[in-house]
Coordinates of C-alpha atoms in Angstrom, one line a residue:
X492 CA -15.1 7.5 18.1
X493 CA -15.8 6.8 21.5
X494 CA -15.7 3.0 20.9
X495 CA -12.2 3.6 19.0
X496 CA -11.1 5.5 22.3
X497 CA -12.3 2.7 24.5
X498 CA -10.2 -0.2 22.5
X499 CA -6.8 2.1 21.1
X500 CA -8.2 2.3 17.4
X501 CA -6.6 4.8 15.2
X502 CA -8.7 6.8 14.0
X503 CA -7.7 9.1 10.5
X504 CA -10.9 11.3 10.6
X505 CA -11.7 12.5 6.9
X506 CA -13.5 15.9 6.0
X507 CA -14.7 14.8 2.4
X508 CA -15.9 12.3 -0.3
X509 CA -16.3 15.1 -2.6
X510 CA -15.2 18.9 -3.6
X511 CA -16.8 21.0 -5.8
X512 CA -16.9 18.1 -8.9
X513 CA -19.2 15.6 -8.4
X514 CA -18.2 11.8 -8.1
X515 CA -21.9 10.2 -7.8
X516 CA -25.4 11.9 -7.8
X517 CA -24.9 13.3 -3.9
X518 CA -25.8 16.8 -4.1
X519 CA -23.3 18.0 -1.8
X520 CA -20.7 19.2 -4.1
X521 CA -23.4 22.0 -5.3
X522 CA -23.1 23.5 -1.6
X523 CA -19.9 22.5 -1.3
X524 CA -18.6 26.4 -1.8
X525 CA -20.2 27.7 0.5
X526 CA -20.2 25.2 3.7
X527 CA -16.9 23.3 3.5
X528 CA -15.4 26.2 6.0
X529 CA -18.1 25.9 8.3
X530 CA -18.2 21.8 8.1
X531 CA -14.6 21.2 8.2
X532 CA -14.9 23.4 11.6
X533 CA -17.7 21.2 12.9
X534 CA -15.2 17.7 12.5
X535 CA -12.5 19.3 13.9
X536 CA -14.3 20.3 17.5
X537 CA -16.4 16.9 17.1
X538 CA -13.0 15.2 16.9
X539 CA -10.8 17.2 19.4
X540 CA -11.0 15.5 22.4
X541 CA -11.0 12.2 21.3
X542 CA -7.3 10.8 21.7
X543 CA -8.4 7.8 18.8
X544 CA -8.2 10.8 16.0
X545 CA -4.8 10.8 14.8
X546 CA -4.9 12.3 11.8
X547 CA -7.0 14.6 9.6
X548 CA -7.6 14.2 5.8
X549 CA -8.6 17.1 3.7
X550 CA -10.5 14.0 1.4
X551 CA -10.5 11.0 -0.1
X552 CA -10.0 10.1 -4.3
X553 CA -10.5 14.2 -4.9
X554 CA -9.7 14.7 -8.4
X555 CA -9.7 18.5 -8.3
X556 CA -7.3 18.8 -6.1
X557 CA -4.5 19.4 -8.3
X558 CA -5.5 22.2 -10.0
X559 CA -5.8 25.8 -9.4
X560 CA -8.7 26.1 -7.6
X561 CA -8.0 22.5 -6.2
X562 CA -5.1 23.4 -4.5
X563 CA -6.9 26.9 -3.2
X564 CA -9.5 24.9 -1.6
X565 CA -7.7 22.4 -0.6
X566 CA -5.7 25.0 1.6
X567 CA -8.2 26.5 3.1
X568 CA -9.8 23.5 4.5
X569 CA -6.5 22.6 5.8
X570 CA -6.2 26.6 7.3
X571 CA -9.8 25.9 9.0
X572 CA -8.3 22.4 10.7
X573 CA -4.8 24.1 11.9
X574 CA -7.3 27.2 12.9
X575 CA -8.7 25.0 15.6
X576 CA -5.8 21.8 16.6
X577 CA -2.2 22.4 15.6
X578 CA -1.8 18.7 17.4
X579 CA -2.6 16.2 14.4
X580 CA -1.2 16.3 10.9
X581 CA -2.9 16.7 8.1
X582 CA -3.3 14.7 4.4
X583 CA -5.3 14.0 1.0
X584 CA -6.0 10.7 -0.2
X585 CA -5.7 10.5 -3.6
X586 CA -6.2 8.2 -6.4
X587 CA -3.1 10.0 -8.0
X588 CA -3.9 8.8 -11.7
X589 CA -7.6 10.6 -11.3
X590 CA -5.2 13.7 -10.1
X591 CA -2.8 13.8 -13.8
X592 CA -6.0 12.4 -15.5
X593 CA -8.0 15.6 -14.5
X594 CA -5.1 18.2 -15.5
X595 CA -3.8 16.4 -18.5
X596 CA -5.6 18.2 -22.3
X597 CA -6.9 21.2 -20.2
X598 CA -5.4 24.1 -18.7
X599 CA -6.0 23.7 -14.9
X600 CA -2.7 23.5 -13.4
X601 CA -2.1 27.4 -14.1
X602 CA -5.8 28.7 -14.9
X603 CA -8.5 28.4 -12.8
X604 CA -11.8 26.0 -14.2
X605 CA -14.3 28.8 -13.2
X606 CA -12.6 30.9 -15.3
X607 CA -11.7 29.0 -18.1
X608 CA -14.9 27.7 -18.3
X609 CA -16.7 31.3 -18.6
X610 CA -14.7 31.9 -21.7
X611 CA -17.2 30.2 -23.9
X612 CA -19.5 27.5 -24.1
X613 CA -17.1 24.8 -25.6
X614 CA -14.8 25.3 -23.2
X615 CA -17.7 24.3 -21.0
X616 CA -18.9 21.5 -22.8
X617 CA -15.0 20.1 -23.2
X618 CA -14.3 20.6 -19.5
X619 CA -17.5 18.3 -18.6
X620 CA -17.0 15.6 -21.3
X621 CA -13.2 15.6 -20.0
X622 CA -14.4 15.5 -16.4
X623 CA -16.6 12.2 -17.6
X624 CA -13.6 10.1 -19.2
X625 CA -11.5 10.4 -15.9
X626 CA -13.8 7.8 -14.2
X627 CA -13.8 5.7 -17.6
X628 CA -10.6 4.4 -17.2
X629 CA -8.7 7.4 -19.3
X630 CA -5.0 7.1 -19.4
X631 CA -2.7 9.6 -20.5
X632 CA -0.6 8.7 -23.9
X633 CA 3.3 7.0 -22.4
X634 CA 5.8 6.8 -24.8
X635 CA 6.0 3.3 -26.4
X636 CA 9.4 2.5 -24.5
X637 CA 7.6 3.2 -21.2
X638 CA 4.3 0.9 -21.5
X639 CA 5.7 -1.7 -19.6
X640 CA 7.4 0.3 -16.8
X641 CA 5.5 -0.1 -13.3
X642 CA 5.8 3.6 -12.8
X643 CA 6.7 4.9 -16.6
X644 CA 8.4 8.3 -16.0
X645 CA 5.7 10.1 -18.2
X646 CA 3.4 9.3 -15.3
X647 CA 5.9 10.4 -12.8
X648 CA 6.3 13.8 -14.3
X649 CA 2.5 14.3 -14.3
X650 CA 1.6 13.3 -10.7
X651 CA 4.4 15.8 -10.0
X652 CA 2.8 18.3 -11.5
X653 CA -0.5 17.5 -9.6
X654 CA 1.0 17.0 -6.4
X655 CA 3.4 20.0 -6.3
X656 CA 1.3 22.8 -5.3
X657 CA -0.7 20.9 -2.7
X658 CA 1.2 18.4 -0.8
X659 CA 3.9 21.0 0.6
X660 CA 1.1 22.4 2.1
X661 CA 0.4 19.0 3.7
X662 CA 1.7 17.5 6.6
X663 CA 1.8 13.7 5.1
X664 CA 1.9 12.8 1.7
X665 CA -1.1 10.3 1.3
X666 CA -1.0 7.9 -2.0
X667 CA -3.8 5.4 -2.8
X668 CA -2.6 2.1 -4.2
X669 CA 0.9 3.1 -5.0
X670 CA 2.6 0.5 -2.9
X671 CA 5.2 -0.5 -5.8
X672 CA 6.0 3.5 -6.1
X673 CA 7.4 4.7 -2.5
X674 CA 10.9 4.2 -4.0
X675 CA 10.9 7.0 -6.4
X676 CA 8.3 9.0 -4.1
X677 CA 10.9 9.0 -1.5
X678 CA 14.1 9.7 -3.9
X679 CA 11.6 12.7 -5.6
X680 CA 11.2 13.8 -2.1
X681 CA 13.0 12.7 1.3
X682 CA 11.5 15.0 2.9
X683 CA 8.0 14.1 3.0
X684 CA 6.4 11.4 5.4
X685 CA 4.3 8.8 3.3
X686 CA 1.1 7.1 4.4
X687 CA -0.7 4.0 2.3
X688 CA -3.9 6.1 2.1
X689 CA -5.9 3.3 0.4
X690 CA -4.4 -0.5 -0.3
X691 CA -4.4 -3.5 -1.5
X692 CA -5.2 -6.8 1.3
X693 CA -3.5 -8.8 -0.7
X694 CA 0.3 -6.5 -0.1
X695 CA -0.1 -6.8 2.9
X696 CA 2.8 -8.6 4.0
X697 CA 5.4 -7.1 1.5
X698 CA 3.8 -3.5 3.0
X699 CA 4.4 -4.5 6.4
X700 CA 8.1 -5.4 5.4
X701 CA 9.1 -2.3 3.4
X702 CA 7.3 -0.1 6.3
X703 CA 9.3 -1.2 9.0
X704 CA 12.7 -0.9 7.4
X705 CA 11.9 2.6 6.1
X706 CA 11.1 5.0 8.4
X707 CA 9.0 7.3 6.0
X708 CA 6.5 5.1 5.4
X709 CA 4.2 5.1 8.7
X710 CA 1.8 2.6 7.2
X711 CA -1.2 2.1 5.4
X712 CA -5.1 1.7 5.5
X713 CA -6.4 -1.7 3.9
X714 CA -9.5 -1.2 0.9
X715 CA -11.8 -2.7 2.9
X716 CA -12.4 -4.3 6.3
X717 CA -16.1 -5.0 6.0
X718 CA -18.0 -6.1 3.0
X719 CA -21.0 -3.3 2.3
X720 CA -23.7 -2.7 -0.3
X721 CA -22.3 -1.1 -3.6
X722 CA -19.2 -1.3 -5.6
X723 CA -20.5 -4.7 -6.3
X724 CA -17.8 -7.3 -7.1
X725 CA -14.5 -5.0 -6.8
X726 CA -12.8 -7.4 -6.4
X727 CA -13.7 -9.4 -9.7
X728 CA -13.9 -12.8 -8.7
X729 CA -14.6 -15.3 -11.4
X730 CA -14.0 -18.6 -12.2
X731 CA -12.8 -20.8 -14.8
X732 CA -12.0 -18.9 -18.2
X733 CA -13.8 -15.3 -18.1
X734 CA -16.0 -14.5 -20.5
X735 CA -15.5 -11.8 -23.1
X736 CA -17.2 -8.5 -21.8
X737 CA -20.6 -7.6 -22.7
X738 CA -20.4 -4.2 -21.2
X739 CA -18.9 -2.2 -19.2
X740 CA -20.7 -3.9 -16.0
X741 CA -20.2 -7.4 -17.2
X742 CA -19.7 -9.8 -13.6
X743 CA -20.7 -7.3 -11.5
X744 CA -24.5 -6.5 -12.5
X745 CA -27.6 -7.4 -11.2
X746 CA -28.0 -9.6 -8.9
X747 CA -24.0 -8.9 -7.8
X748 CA -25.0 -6.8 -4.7
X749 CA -22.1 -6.7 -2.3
X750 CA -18.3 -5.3 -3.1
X751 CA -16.9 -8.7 -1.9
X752 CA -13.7 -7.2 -0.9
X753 CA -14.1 -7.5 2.7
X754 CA -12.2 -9.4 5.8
X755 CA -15.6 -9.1 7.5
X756 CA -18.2 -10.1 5.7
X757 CA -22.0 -7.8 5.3
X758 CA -23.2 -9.3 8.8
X759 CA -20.0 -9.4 11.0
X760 CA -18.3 -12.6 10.4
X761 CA -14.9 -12.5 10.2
X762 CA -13.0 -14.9 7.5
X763 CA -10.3 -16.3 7.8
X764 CA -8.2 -14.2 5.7
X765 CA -7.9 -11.9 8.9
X766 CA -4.4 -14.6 9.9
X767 CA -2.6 -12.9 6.9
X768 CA -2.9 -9.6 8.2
X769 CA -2.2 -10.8 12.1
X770 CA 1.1 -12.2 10.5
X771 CA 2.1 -8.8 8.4
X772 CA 1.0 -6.5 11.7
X773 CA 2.5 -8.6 14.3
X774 CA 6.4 -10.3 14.0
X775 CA 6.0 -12.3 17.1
X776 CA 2.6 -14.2 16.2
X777 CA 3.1 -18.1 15.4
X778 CA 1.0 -20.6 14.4
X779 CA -1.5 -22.7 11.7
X780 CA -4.8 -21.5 10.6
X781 CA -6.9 -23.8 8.0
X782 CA -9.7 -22.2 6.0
X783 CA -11.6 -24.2 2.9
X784 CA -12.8 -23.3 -0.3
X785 CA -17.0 -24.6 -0.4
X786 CA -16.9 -27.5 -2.8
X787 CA -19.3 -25.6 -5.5
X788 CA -16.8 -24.2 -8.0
X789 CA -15.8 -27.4 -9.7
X790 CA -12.3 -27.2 -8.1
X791 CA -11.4 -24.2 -9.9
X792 CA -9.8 -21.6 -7.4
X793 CA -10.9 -18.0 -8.0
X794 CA -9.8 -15.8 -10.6
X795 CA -9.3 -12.4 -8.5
X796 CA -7.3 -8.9 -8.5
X797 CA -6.4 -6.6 -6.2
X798 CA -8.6 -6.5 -2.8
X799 CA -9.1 -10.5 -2.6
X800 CA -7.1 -13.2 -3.1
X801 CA -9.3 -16.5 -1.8
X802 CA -12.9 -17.2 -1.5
X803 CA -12.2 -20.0 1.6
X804 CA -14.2 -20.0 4.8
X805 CA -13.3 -21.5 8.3
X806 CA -15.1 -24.9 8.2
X807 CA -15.1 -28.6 6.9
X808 CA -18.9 -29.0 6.6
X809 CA -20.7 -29.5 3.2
X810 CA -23.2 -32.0 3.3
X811 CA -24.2 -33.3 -0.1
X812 CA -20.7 -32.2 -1.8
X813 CA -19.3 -35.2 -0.6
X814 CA -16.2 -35.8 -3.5
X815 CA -16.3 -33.0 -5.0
X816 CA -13.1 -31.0 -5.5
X817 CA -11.9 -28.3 -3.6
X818 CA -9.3 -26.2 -1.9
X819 CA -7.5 -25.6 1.8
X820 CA -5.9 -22.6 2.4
X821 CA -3.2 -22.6 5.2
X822 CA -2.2 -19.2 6.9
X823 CA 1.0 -19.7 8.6
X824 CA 5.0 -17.8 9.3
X825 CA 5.8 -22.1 8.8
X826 CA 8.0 -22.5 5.5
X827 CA 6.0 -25.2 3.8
X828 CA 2.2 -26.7 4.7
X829 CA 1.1 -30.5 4.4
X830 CA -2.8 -30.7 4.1
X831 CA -4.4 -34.4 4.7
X832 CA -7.9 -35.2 4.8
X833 CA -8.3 -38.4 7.0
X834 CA -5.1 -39.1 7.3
X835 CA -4.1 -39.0 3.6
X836 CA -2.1 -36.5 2.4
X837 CA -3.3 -34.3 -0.5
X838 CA -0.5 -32.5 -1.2
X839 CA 2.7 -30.1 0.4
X840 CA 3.1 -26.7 -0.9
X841 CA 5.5 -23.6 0.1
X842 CA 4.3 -20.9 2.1
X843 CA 4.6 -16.8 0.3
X844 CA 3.4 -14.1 2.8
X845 CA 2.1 -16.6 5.3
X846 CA 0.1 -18.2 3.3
X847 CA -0.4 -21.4 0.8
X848 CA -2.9 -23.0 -1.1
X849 CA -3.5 -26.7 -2.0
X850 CA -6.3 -28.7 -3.8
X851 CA -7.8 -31.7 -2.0
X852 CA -11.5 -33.8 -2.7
X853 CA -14.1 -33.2 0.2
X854 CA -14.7 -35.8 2.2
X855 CA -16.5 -35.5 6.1
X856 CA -14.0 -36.4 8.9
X857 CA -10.8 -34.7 9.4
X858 CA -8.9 -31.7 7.8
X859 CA -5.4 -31.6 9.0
X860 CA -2.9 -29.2 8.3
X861 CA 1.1 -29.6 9.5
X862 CA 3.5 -26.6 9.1
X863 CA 7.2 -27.5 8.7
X864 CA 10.7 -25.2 9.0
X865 CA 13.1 -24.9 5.7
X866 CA 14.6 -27.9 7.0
X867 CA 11.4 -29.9 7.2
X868 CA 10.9 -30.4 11.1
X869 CA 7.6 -29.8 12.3
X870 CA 6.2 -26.9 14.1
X871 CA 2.6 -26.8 13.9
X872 CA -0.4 -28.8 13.3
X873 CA -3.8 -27.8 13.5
X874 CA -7.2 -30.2 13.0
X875 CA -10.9 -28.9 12.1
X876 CA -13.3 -31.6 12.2
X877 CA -16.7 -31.8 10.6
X878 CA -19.8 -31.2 12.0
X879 CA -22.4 -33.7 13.8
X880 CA -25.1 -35.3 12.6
X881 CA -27.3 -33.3 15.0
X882 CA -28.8 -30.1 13.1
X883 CA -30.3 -27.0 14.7
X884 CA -30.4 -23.3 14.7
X885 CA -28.2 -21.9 17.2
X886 CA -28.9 -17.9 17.9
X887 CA -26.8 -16.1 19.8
X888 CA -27.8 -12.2 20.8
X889 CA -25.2 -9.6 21.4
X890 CA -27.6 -8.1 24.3
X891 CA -30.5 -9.4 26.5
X892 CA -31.8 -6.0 27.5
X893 CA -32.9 -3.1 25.4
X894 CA -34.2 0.5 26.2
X895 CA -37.4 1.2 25.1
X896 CA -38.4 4.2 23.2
X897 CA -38.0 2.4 19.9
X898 CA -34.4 3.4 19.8
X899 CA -32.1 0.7 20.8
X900 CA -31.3 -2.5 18.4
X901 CA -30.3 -6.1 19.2
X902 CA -28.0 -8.0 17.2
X903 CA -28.5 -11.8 16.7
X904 CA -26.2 -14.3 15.4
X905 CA -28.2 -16.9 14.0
X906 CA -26.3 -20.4 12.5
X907 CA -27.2 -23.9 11.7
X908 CA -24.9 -25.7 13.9
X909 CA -24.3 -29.7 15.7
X910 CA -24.8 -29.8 19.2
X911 CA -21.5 -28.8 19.8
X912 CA -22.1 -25.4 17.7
X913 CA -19.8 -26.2 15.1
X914 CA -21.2 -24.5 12.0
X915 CA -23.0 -26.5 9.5
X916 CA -21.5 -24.7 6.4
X917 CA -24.2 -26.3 3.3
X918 CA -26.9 -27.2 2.5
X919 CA -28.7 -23.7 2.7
X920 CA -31.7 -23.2 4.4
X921 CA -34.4 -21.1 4.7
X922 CA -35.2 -19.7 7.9
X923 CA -38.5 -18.1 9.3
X924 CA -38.1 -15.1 12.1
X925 CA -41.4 -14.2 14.2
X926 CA -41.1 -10.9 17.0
X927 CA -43.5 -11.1 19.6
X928 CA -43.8 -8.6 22.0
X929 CA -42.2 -5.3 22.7
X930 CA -40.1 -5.3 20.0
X931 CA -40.1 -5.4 16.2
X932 CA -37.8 -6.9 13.4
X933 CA -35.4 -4.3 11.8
X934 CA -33.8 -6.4 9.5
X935 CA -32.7 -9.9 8.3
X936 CA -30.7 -11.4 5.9
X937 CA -27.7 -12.9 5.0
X938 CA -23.9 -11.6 3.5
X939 CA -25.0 -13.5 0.4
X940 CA -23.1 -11.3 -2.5
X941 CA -25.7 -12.4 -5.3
X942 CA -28.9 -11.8 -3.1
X943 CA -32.0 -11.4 -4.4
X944 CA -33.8 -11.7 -1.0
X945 CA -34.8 -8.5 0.9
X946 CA -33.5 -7.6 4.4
X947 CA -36.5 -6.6 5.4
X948 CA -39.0 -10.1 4.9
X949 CA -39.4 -12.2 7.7
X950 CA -37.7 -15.3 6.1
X951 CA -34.6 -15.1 4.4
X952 CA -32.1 -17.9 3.2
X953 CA -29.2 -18.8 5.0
X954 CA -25.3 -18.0 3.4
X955 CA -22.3 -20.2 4.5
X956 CA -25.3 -21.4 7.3
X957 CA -25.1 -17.9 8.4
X958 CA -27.9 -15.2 9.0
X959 CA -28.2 -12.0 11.3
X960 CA -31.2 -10.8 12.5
X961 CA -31.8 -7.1 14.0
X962 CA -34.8 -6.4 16.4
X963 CA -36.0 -2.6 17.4
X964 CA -37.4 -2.0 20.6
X965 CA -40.9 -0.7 20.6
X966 CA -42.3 2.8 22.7
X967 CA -43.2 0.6 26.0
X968 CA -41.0 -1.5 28.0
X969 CA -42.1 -5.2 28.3
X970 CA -40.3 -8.7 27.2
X971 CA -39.8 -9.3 23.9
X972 CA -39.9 -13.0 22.4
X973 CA -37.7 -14.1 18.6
X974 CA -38.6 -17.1 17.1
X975 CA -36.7 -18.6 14.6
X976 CA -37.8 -21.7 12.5
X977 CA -36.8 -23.7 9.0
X978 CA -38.5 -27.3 7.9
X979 CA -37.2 -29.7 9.6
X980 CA -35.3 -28.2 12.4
X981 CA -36.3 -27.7 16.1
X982 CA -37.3 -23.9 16.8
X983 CA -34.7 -21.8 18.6
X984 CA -36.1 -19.2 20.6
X985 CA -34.1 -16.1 22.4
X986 CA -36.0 -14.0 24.8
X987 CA -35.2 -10.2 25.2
X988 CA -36.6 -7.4 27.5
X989 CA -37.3 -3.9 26.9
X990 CA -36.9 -1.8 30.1
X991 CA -38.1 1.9 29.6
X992 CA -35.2 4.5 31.1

């Protein structure tokens, strides 16, 4: 928080993952009776003199919260945060469908679980193996005339019923991934402010557009900046023709890793499809970005939904794909995008939501991308070269200096580069790390999504010719020397100090 202070971050500051029903195997929601007063207090005074916080939510993709002792608990946390700061407004974010999901076949929007549950052991029994098939993908029965209605009003009905004892309460209505909905939200109730809780990247534009010519909708928070460990493959990236199924994990098991949803990937990099949101945020940025799909995928583009829609990087370096197909994206407010490589032109496509897509063949040299009006005049053109022949590892720490005590970490950028430090994108290579001195490696890896490699072994094969290393400082002050080495490939060396405080 004090880093979102320092650079005018908004900050909407969130008491909970989970209620009283679990969601995972954190033990929390056990206790959660009997500390969520005392813990939504302790946010609150953490949070109140930081002018980043903004807003307070009551929790995120709670599926209680509908019910009768749902909406109970859910005012009382909110009681606890007005108890404290009347200045920020309050919300939920909801996965509404887990919300009608978790009411609909039992009796919990006019009887409480706890007691309902008491009544007899199958009541029990049915409550818990109805609680299971909400995070199996359960649906309520529509109508048949309603199946292919994007918001069917059976559905409406039902997430009126869960929201209506609750979000009065509230002082935003917060909806997760209903972007094609804020329509009818706003005609069921004009009264209500609305807030994108949880959405999809790849809306972002259209969002944007409907945000700013309707007042009640104040925005929305993007599923997800960074990549991170878990929830591997959300996005479901395949390509060519998928494969039937063969369980309920298929493409995103072992070794699938990372969620892959991400505008920064697992070590910090940020890709390229950061333009499309600089576009939808800002209406006075112009210009031509080029990013490139790694020539490895046969020239299929990516089958994707939802969080993702490319898998290009910035760069036009692949040594030993030379002629193999691939793909260029182009993220631009331009109308239409010409893409040539050396000169030749490999095709000119129309631009939707800032951004356009067109297959070429990889060839080193030249990647040039010209962005024209509707009426064909230019207005951009952007160029990204190839890399040198000249190979090394260029490291590149975020600090020099450390405190000791065995408490303070430096970051390190490590990247197979030319001369220049233009990225060397393929072949992968595996790079050695040795810590000298008053210091010691904390970890080391790449943002591989199907790693197999450890983060905490002293070599560890490069991604995208990408790696980040993490040193610790040890108890004594002293200089501390990194080394890192791959076959080949002249050492790099970065030399840090410890000073004790």
């Amino acid at each position: 928080m004090k880093a979102c202070d320092q650079v005018g971050l908004y900050v909407m500051d969130e008491a909970f993952d989970y209620w009283y029903r679990p969601k995972g195997g954190n033990p929390y929601c056990g206790r959660f009776p009997d500390c969520f007063r005392e813990d939504t207090a302790a946010m609150v005074q953490d949070a109140y003199n930081h002018p980043c916080v903004v807003i307070y939510s009551i929790g995120n993709e709670i599926p209680e919260a509908g019910s009768v002792k749902g909406v109970r608990v859910g005012k009382e946390i909110v009681d606890v945060i007005h108890s404290i700061d009347t200045t920020r407004p309050t919300t939920l974010c909801p996965s509404v469908h887990w919300l009608r999901e978790y009411l609909d076949g039992v009796p919990y929007l006019t009887v409480d679980e706890d007691q309902w549950m008491a009544e007899s052991p199958e009541n029990r029994e049915k409550d818990w193996k109805h609680y299971m098939k909400i995070f199996m993908g359960a649906a309520a029965n529509i109508p048949e005339n309603e199946k292919d209605m994007p918001y069917p009003p059976t559905y409406v009905q039902m997430d009126e019923d869960a929201t209506k004892n609750l979000y009065p309460y509230l002082d935003i209505a917060g909806y997760n991934y209903y972007e094609d909905k804020y329509d009818t939200l706003h005609q069921l109730h004009p009264e209500r402010v609305l807030l994108g809780t949880e959405t999809r990247g790849e809306r972002i534009a259209e969002t944007m557009r409907y945000a700013r010519s309707h007042p009640f909708l104040i925005g929305d928070f993007i599923w997800t900046l960074q990549e991170h460990l878990g929830e591997a493959n959300c996005c479901n990236i395949s390509y060519g023709e998928k494969e039937e199924p063969k369980n309920n994990l298929s493409g995103k098991d072992y070794p699938w890793l990372i969620n892959y949803g991400g505008t920064i990937d697992l070590i910090g990099t940020i890709l390229p499809s950061i333009h499309r949101y600089e576009f939808a945020w800002n209406e006075d940025k112009h210009g031509l970005y080029l990013a490139s799909q790694p020539p490895v995928h046969d020239g299929l583009a990516p089958n994707v939904s939802g969080y993702r829609w490319t898998d290009t990087v910035e760069g036009w370096t692949y040594e030993g794909r030379e002629g193999e197909p691939t793909w260029v994206d182009a993220y631009t407010d331009a109308s239409q995008v010409e893409i040539f490589v050396n000169g030749v032109s490999a095709g000119r496509s129309a631009v939707k939501d800032y951004f356009a897509k067109v297959s070429c063949i990889y060839e080193p040299g030249e990647l040039m991308g010209i962005g024209y009006d509707q009426d064909g005049k230019e207005l951009y053109r952007t160029v990204v070269r190839t890399a040198g022949a000249d190979t090394r590892i260029t490291a590149r720490p975020d600090r020099t200096t450390l405190e000791a005590g065995e408490e303070d970490f430096c970051f390190i950028d490590v990247t197979v580069t030319d001369a220049e430090e233009t990225p060397k994108l393929l072949p992968e290579r595996a790079v050695h790390v040795k810590v000298e001195g008053a210091g010691s490696l904390q970890g080391f890896g790449s943002a591989y999504h199907l790693n197999e490699e450890k983060y905490n072994q002293p070599c560890h094969t490069t991604y995208l010719g990408r790696l980040l290393a993490v040193i610790r400082s040890g108890k004594e002050g002293g200089e501390i020397t990194v080394t890192f080495s791959a076959e080949g490939l002249e050492d790099c060396v970065v030399r840090l100090r410890a000073e004790a405080v």
